[in-house]
Short mmCIF file of C-alpha atoms and ligand atoms in Angstrom, two decimals:
data_model
loop_
_atom_site.label_atom_id
_atom_site.label_comp_id
_atom_site.label_asym_id
_atom_site.label_seq_id
_atom_site.Cartn_x
_atom_site.Cartn_y
_atom_site.Cartn_z
CA MET A 1 90.50 113.74 103.57
CA ASP A 2 87.53 111.50 104.28
CA GLY A 3 85.74 110.45 107.43
CA ASN A 4 85.21 113.69 109.35
CA GLY A 5 81.46 113.17 109.57
CA ARG A 6 81.64 109.51 110.59
CA TRP A 7 84.28 110.28 113.20
CA ALA A 8 82.02 112.90 114.79
CA GLN A 9 78.86 110.81 114.54
CA ALA A 10 80.59 107.87 116.22
CA ARG A 11 81.12 110.22 119.17
CA GLY A 12 77.55 111.49 119.17
CA GLU A 13 78.74 114.89 117.96
CA PRO A 14 77.50 116.97 115.03
CA ARG A 15 79.43 116.61 111.76
CA ILE A 16 81.01 120.05 112.09
CA VAL A 17 82.95 118.83 115.13
CA GLY A 18 84.54 116.28 112.81
CA HIS A 19 85.42 118.97 110.28
CA GLU A 20 87.05 121.03 113.04
CA ALA A 21 89.08 118.04 114.20
CA GLY A 22 89.94 117.41 110.53
CA ALA A 23 91.38 120.92 110.31
CA GLU A 24 93.74 119.95 113.14
CA SER A 25 94.90 117.00 111.07
CA VAL A 26 95.53 119.36 108.15
CA ARG A 27 97.80 121.42 110.40
CA ALA A 28 99.67 118.41 111.74
CA ILE A 29 100.11 116.74 108.34
CA THR A 30 101.15 119.95 106.60
CA ARG A 31 103.79 120.67 109.22
CA GLU A 32 105.13 117.13 109.17
CA CYS A 33 105.27 116.97 105.36
CA ALA A 34 107.17 120.27 105.25
CA ARG A 35 109.55 119.02 107.94
CA LEU A 36 110.21 115.79 106.04
CA GLY A 37 110.95 117.62 102.78
CA VAL A 38 107.86 116.67 100.78
CA GLY A 39 107.82 118.81 97.64
CA GLU A 40 104.08 119.15 97.12
CA LEU A 41 101.05 118.29 99.21
CA THR A 42 97.61 118.49 97.58
CA LEU A 43 94.62 118.17 99.91
CA TYR A 44 91.16 117.39 98.59
CA ALA A 45 89.25 119.78 100.84
CA PHE A 46 85.99 120.33 98.94
CA SER A 47 84.83 118.61 95.78
CA ASN A 48 82.51 119.84 93.07
CA GLU A 49 80.12 117.17 94.28
CA ASN A 50 80.26 118.46 97.88
CA TRP A 51 78.05 121.39 96.81
CA LYS A 52 75.18 118.85 96.93
CA ARG A 53 75.41 118.64 100.74
CA PRO A 54 72.81 120.43 102.90
CA GLN A 55 73.30 124.20 102.71
CA GLU A 56 73.94 124.34 106.45
CA GLU A 57 76.95 122.00 106.20
CA VAL A 58 78.28 123.82 103.12
CA ASP A 59 78.04 127.14 104.98
CA LEU A 60 79.81 125.72 108.01
CA LEU A 61 82.58 124.29 105.82
CA MET A 62 83.04 127.61 104.01
CA GLY A 63 83.25 129.41 107.35
CA LEU A 64 85.81 126.92 108.61
CA LEU A 65 87.81 127.31 105.42
CA ARG A 66 87.84 131.08 105.68
CA ARG A 67 89.05 130.90 109.26
CA TYR A 68 91.71 128.36 108.28
CA LEU A 69 92.98 130.64 105.48
CA ILE A 70 93.47 133.46 107.97
CA ASP A 71 94.71 131.50 111.00
CA GLU A 72 97.26 129.43 109.07
CA ARG A 73 99.14 132.35 107.57
CA PRO A 74 101.83 132.52 110.26
CA GLU A 75 102.36 128.75 110.04
CA ILE A 76 102.54 128.92 106.23
CA MET A 77 105.03 131.79 106.31
CA ASP A 78 107.16 130.32 109.13
CA ASN A 79 107.51 127.08 107.20
CA ASP A 80 108.28 128.76 103.84
CA ILE A 81 105.20 127.09 102.36
CA ARG A 82 103.79 128.23 99.02
CA PHE A 83 100.00 128.11 99.18
CA ARG A 84 98.02 127.28 96.03
CA VAL A 85 94.44 126.34 95.10
CA ILE A 86 93.00 124.30 92.23
CA GLY A 87 89.35 123.95 91.26
CA ARG A 88 86.38 125.91 89.95
CA THR A 89 86.92 128.47 92.65
CA ALA A 90 84.66 131.05 91.02
CA SER A 91 81.76 129.27 92.72
CA MET A 92 83.20 129.88 96.20
CA PRO A 93 81.75 132.68 98.38
CA GLU A 94 83.52 136.01 97.93
CA PRO A 95 84.72 136.31 101.57
CA VAL A 96 86.52 132.96 101.19
CA LEU A 97 87.99 134.00 97.83
CA GLU A 98 89.31 137.19 99.36
CA GLU A 99 91.26 135.37 102.08
CA MET A 100 92.37 132.76 99.57
CA ARG A 101 93.85 135.37 97.23
CA GLN A 102 95.68 137.00 100.11
CA THR A 103 97.19 133.75 101.38
CA ILE A 104 98.23 132.83 97.84
CA SER A 105 99.87 136.17 97.11
CA MET A 106 101.65 136.56 100.45
CA SER A 107 103.22 133.10 100.12
CA ALA A 108 103.91 133.26 96.38
CA ASP A 109 107.68 133.61 96.69
CA ASN A 110 108.19 131.09 99.46
CA PRO A 111 110.78 128.51 98.44
CA GLY A 112 109.50 125.53 100.43
CA MET A 113 106.76 122.94 100.04
CA VAL A 114 103.73 123.64 97.89
CA LEU A 115 100.52 123.25 99.90
CA ARG A 116 97.67 123.01 97.42
CA LEU A 117 94.01 122.84 98.36
CA ALA A 118 91.61 121.29 95.86
CA LEU A 119 88.48 123.41 96.33
CA SER A 120 85.28 123.09 94.35
CA TYR A 121 87.46 120.62 92.51
CA GLY A 122 86.63 117.73 90.20
CA GLY A 123 89.03 115.76 88.03
CA ARG A 124 86.60 115.42 85.14
CA GLN A 125 85.79 119.11 85.31
CA GLU A 126 89.50 119.93 85.21
CA ILE A 127 89.88 117.93 82.01
CA ILE A 128 86.74 119.51 80.51
CA ASP A 129 88.03 122.97 81.43
CA ALA A 130 91.35 122.19 79.72
CA ALA A 131 89.52 121.06 76.58
CA ALA A 132 87.39 124.20 76.66
CA ARG A 133 90.52 126.37 76.86
CA LEU A 134 91.91 124.59 73.82
CA VAL A 135 88.66 125.23 71.93
CA GLU A 136 88.95 128.93 72.81
CA LEU A 137 92.59 129.00 71.74
CA ALA A 138 91.65 127.28 68.47
CA LYS A 139 89.59 130.34 67.51
CA GLU A 140 92.71 132.54 67.61
CA ASP A 141 95.45 130.11 66.76
CA PRO A 142 94.17 126.80 65.39
CA ALA A 143 97.62 125.41 64.64
CA ARG A 144 98.87 126.02 68.17
CA ALA A 145 95.70 124.55 69.70
CA ALA A 146 96.03 121.44 67.54
CA ALA A 147 99.69 121.06 68.50
CA LEU A 148 98.87 121.35 72.23
CA ALA A 149 96.01 118.88 71.94
CA ALA A 150 98.28 116.35 70.26
CA SER A 151 100.65 115.62 73.14
CA GLU A 152 100.44 114.85 76.85
CA ASP A 153 102.65 117.78 77.76
CA GLY A 154 100.62 120.05 75.51
CA PHE A 155 97.31 119.02 77.04
CA ARG A 156 98.80 119.21 80.54
CA SER A 157 99.73 122.83 79.89
CA GLN A 158 95.99 123.64 79.92
CA LEU A 159 95.26 122.04 83.31
CA TYR A 160 94.70 124.20 86.41
CA GLU A 161 98.36 124.07 87.47
CA PRO A 162 100.49 122.88 84.56
CA GLY A 163 103.64 122.96 86.68
CA MET A 164 102.33 120.62 89.35
CA ARG A 165 104.07 117.29 89.64
CA ASP A 166 102.13 114.09 89.34
CA PRO A 167 101.67 112.81 92.89
CA ASP A 168 103.94 109.94 93.87
CA LEU A 169 101.53 108.85 96.58
CA LEU A 170 97.77 109.15 96.96
CA ILE A 171 96.47 108.63 100.49
CA ARG A 172 92.82 107.79 100.99
CA THR A 173 91.42 107.79 104.55
CA ALA A 174 88.23 106.30 106.02
CA GLY A 175 88.66 103.06 104.14
CA GLU A 176 87.00 104.00 100.86
CA GLN A 177 88.59 102.29 97.90
CA ARG A 178 87.71 104.78 95.23
CA ILE A 179 89.13 107.90 93.60
CA SER A 180 86.05 110.15 93.90
CA ASN A 181 87.05 112.39 91.00
CA PHE A 182 90.41 113.48 92.44
CA LEU A 183 93.24 114.51 90.09
CA LEU A 184 92.20 112.07 87.38
CA TRP A 185 94.84 113.20 84.91
CA GLN A 186 97.70 113.41 87.41
CA ILE A 187 97.30 110.13 89.31
CA SER A 188 97.85 107.76 86.36
CA TYR A 189 100.90 106.22 88.02
CA SER A 190 100.48 107.32 91.63
CA GLU A 191 100.83 104.69 94.32
CA ILE A 192 97.65 104.40 96.39
CA HIS A 193 97.61 103.95 100.15
CA VAL A 194 94.20 103.22 101.66
CA THR A 195 93.78 103.38 105.42
CA SER A 196 90.64 102.80 107.48
CA VAL A 197 91.70 105.63 109.82
CA MET A 198 89.25 108.55 109.78
CA TRP A 199 90.81 111.84 108.70
CA PRO A 200 90.55 113.48 112.17
CA GLU A 201 92.74 110.68 113.50
CA PHE A 202 95.20 110.75 110.63
CA ARG A 203 98.28 112.34 112.19
CA GLU A 204 102.09 111.99 112.08
CA ALA A 205 102.19 108.26 112.92
CA GLN A 206 99.68 107.42 110.19
CA LEU A 207 101.58 109.58 107.69
CA HIS A 208 104.80 107.74 108.51
CA ALA A 209 103.01 104.42 107.99
CA ALA A 210 101.80 105.60 104.58
CA PHE A 211 105.35 106.60 103.59
CA ALA A 212 106.71 103.27 104.78
CA ASP A 213 104.08 101.51 102.67
CA TYR A 214 105.09 103.65 99.68
CA GLN A 215 108.77 102.85 100.19
CA GLY A 216 107.97 99.17 99.77
CA ARG A 217 106.40 99.67 96.34
CA GLU A 218 108.18 98.92 93.11
CA ARG A 219 107.40 101.57 90.51
CA ARG A 220 107.78 100.47 86.91
CA PHE A 221 105.64 103.03 85.05
CA GLY A 222 104.58 100.33 82.62
CA GLY A 223 108.17 99.27 81.96
CA LEU A 224 110.32 96.53 83.44
CA ILE A 225 112.80 96.68 86.29
CA GLU A 226 116.42 96.28 85.19
CA GLY A 227 117.69 92.74 85.58
CA VAL A 228 114.26 91.32 86.37
CA GLY A 229 112.77 89.47 83.45
CA GLY A 230 114.29 91.52 80.68
CA GLU A 231 115.83 94.77 79.58
CA ARG A 232 114.95 98.00 81.18
CA THR A 233 112.56 100.10 79.11
CA ASP A 234 112.59 103.87 79.01
CA ARG A 235 110.89 105.61 81.84
CA THR A 236 109.04 108.85 81.49
CA GLY A 237 111.06 110.97 83.88
CA ASP A 238 109.54 110.89 87.32
CA ARG A 239 106.01 110.32 86.13
C1 IPE B 1 85.58 114.76 104.54
O1 IPE B 1 84.77 114.21 105.52
C2 IPE B 1 85.53 116.28 104.53
C3 IPE B 1 84.87 116.88 103.37
C4 IPE B 1 84.42 116.26 102.31
C5 IPE B 1 84.70 118.33 103.40
P1 IPE B 1 83.26 113.80 105.20
O2 IPE B 1 82.40 114.97 105.52
O3 IPE B 1 83.15 113.27 103.81
O4 IPE B 1 83.02 112.65 106.27
P2 IPE B 1 82.14 111.32 106.10
O5 IPE B 1 82.50 110.67 104.81
O6 IPE B 1 80.71 111.75 106.13
O7 IPE B 1 82.51 110.51 107.28
MG1 MG B 2 82.98 111.40 102.95
#
């Protein structure tokens, strides 16, 4: 979700105005994804690297996040959404953690879309944390740790949310053509849609355009498409 600051600055407003408008986009996109039957939506809300921003902006973002976690509860419950978080959340302020835990637990049994916020999140850190868990496990049960470390599914089981599906589509706003440490393990075969639209202006129409772009892609997962240039090779499920 990139471009909040630039959007605000282009209007002569402070960056926080962009973050507030960005929160509106979160609402609109979440609602529309749930309506369209998207299974999981993961939003990169705050990266590990974002802690380097001026303390004032970090504080404003944490305040906005806390308010969002409270204000969105009715919307989350009305839409049967299951709210989840990934990241090194221990570094978040306690008042934010409190609201986060409550939103997670109250929505835990909802059967609908998973809405997952990546908070204090980094893809490299997620992989390091998984490796560290395996090292810990190796102290108690070396054979099991070795077995888990030897396969993709085994290693995946140590990630923040082992059950999460690899994203089919990765949307990047504000025109940047980079990954910025997002879901490094999970996006191996994700289709990437880059748009120059700033996040505060990314709404239903832009989401539909991203889906239309995705629908035009041919996903081969490293194999070949049947009937085109050779025999079909095995695919790895929906990854
Ligand atoms: C994205 O907008 C929101 C967060 C990272 C929290 P930015 O704050 O990165 O906006 P730009 O990149 O400065 O425009
Ligand atoms: Mg940015």
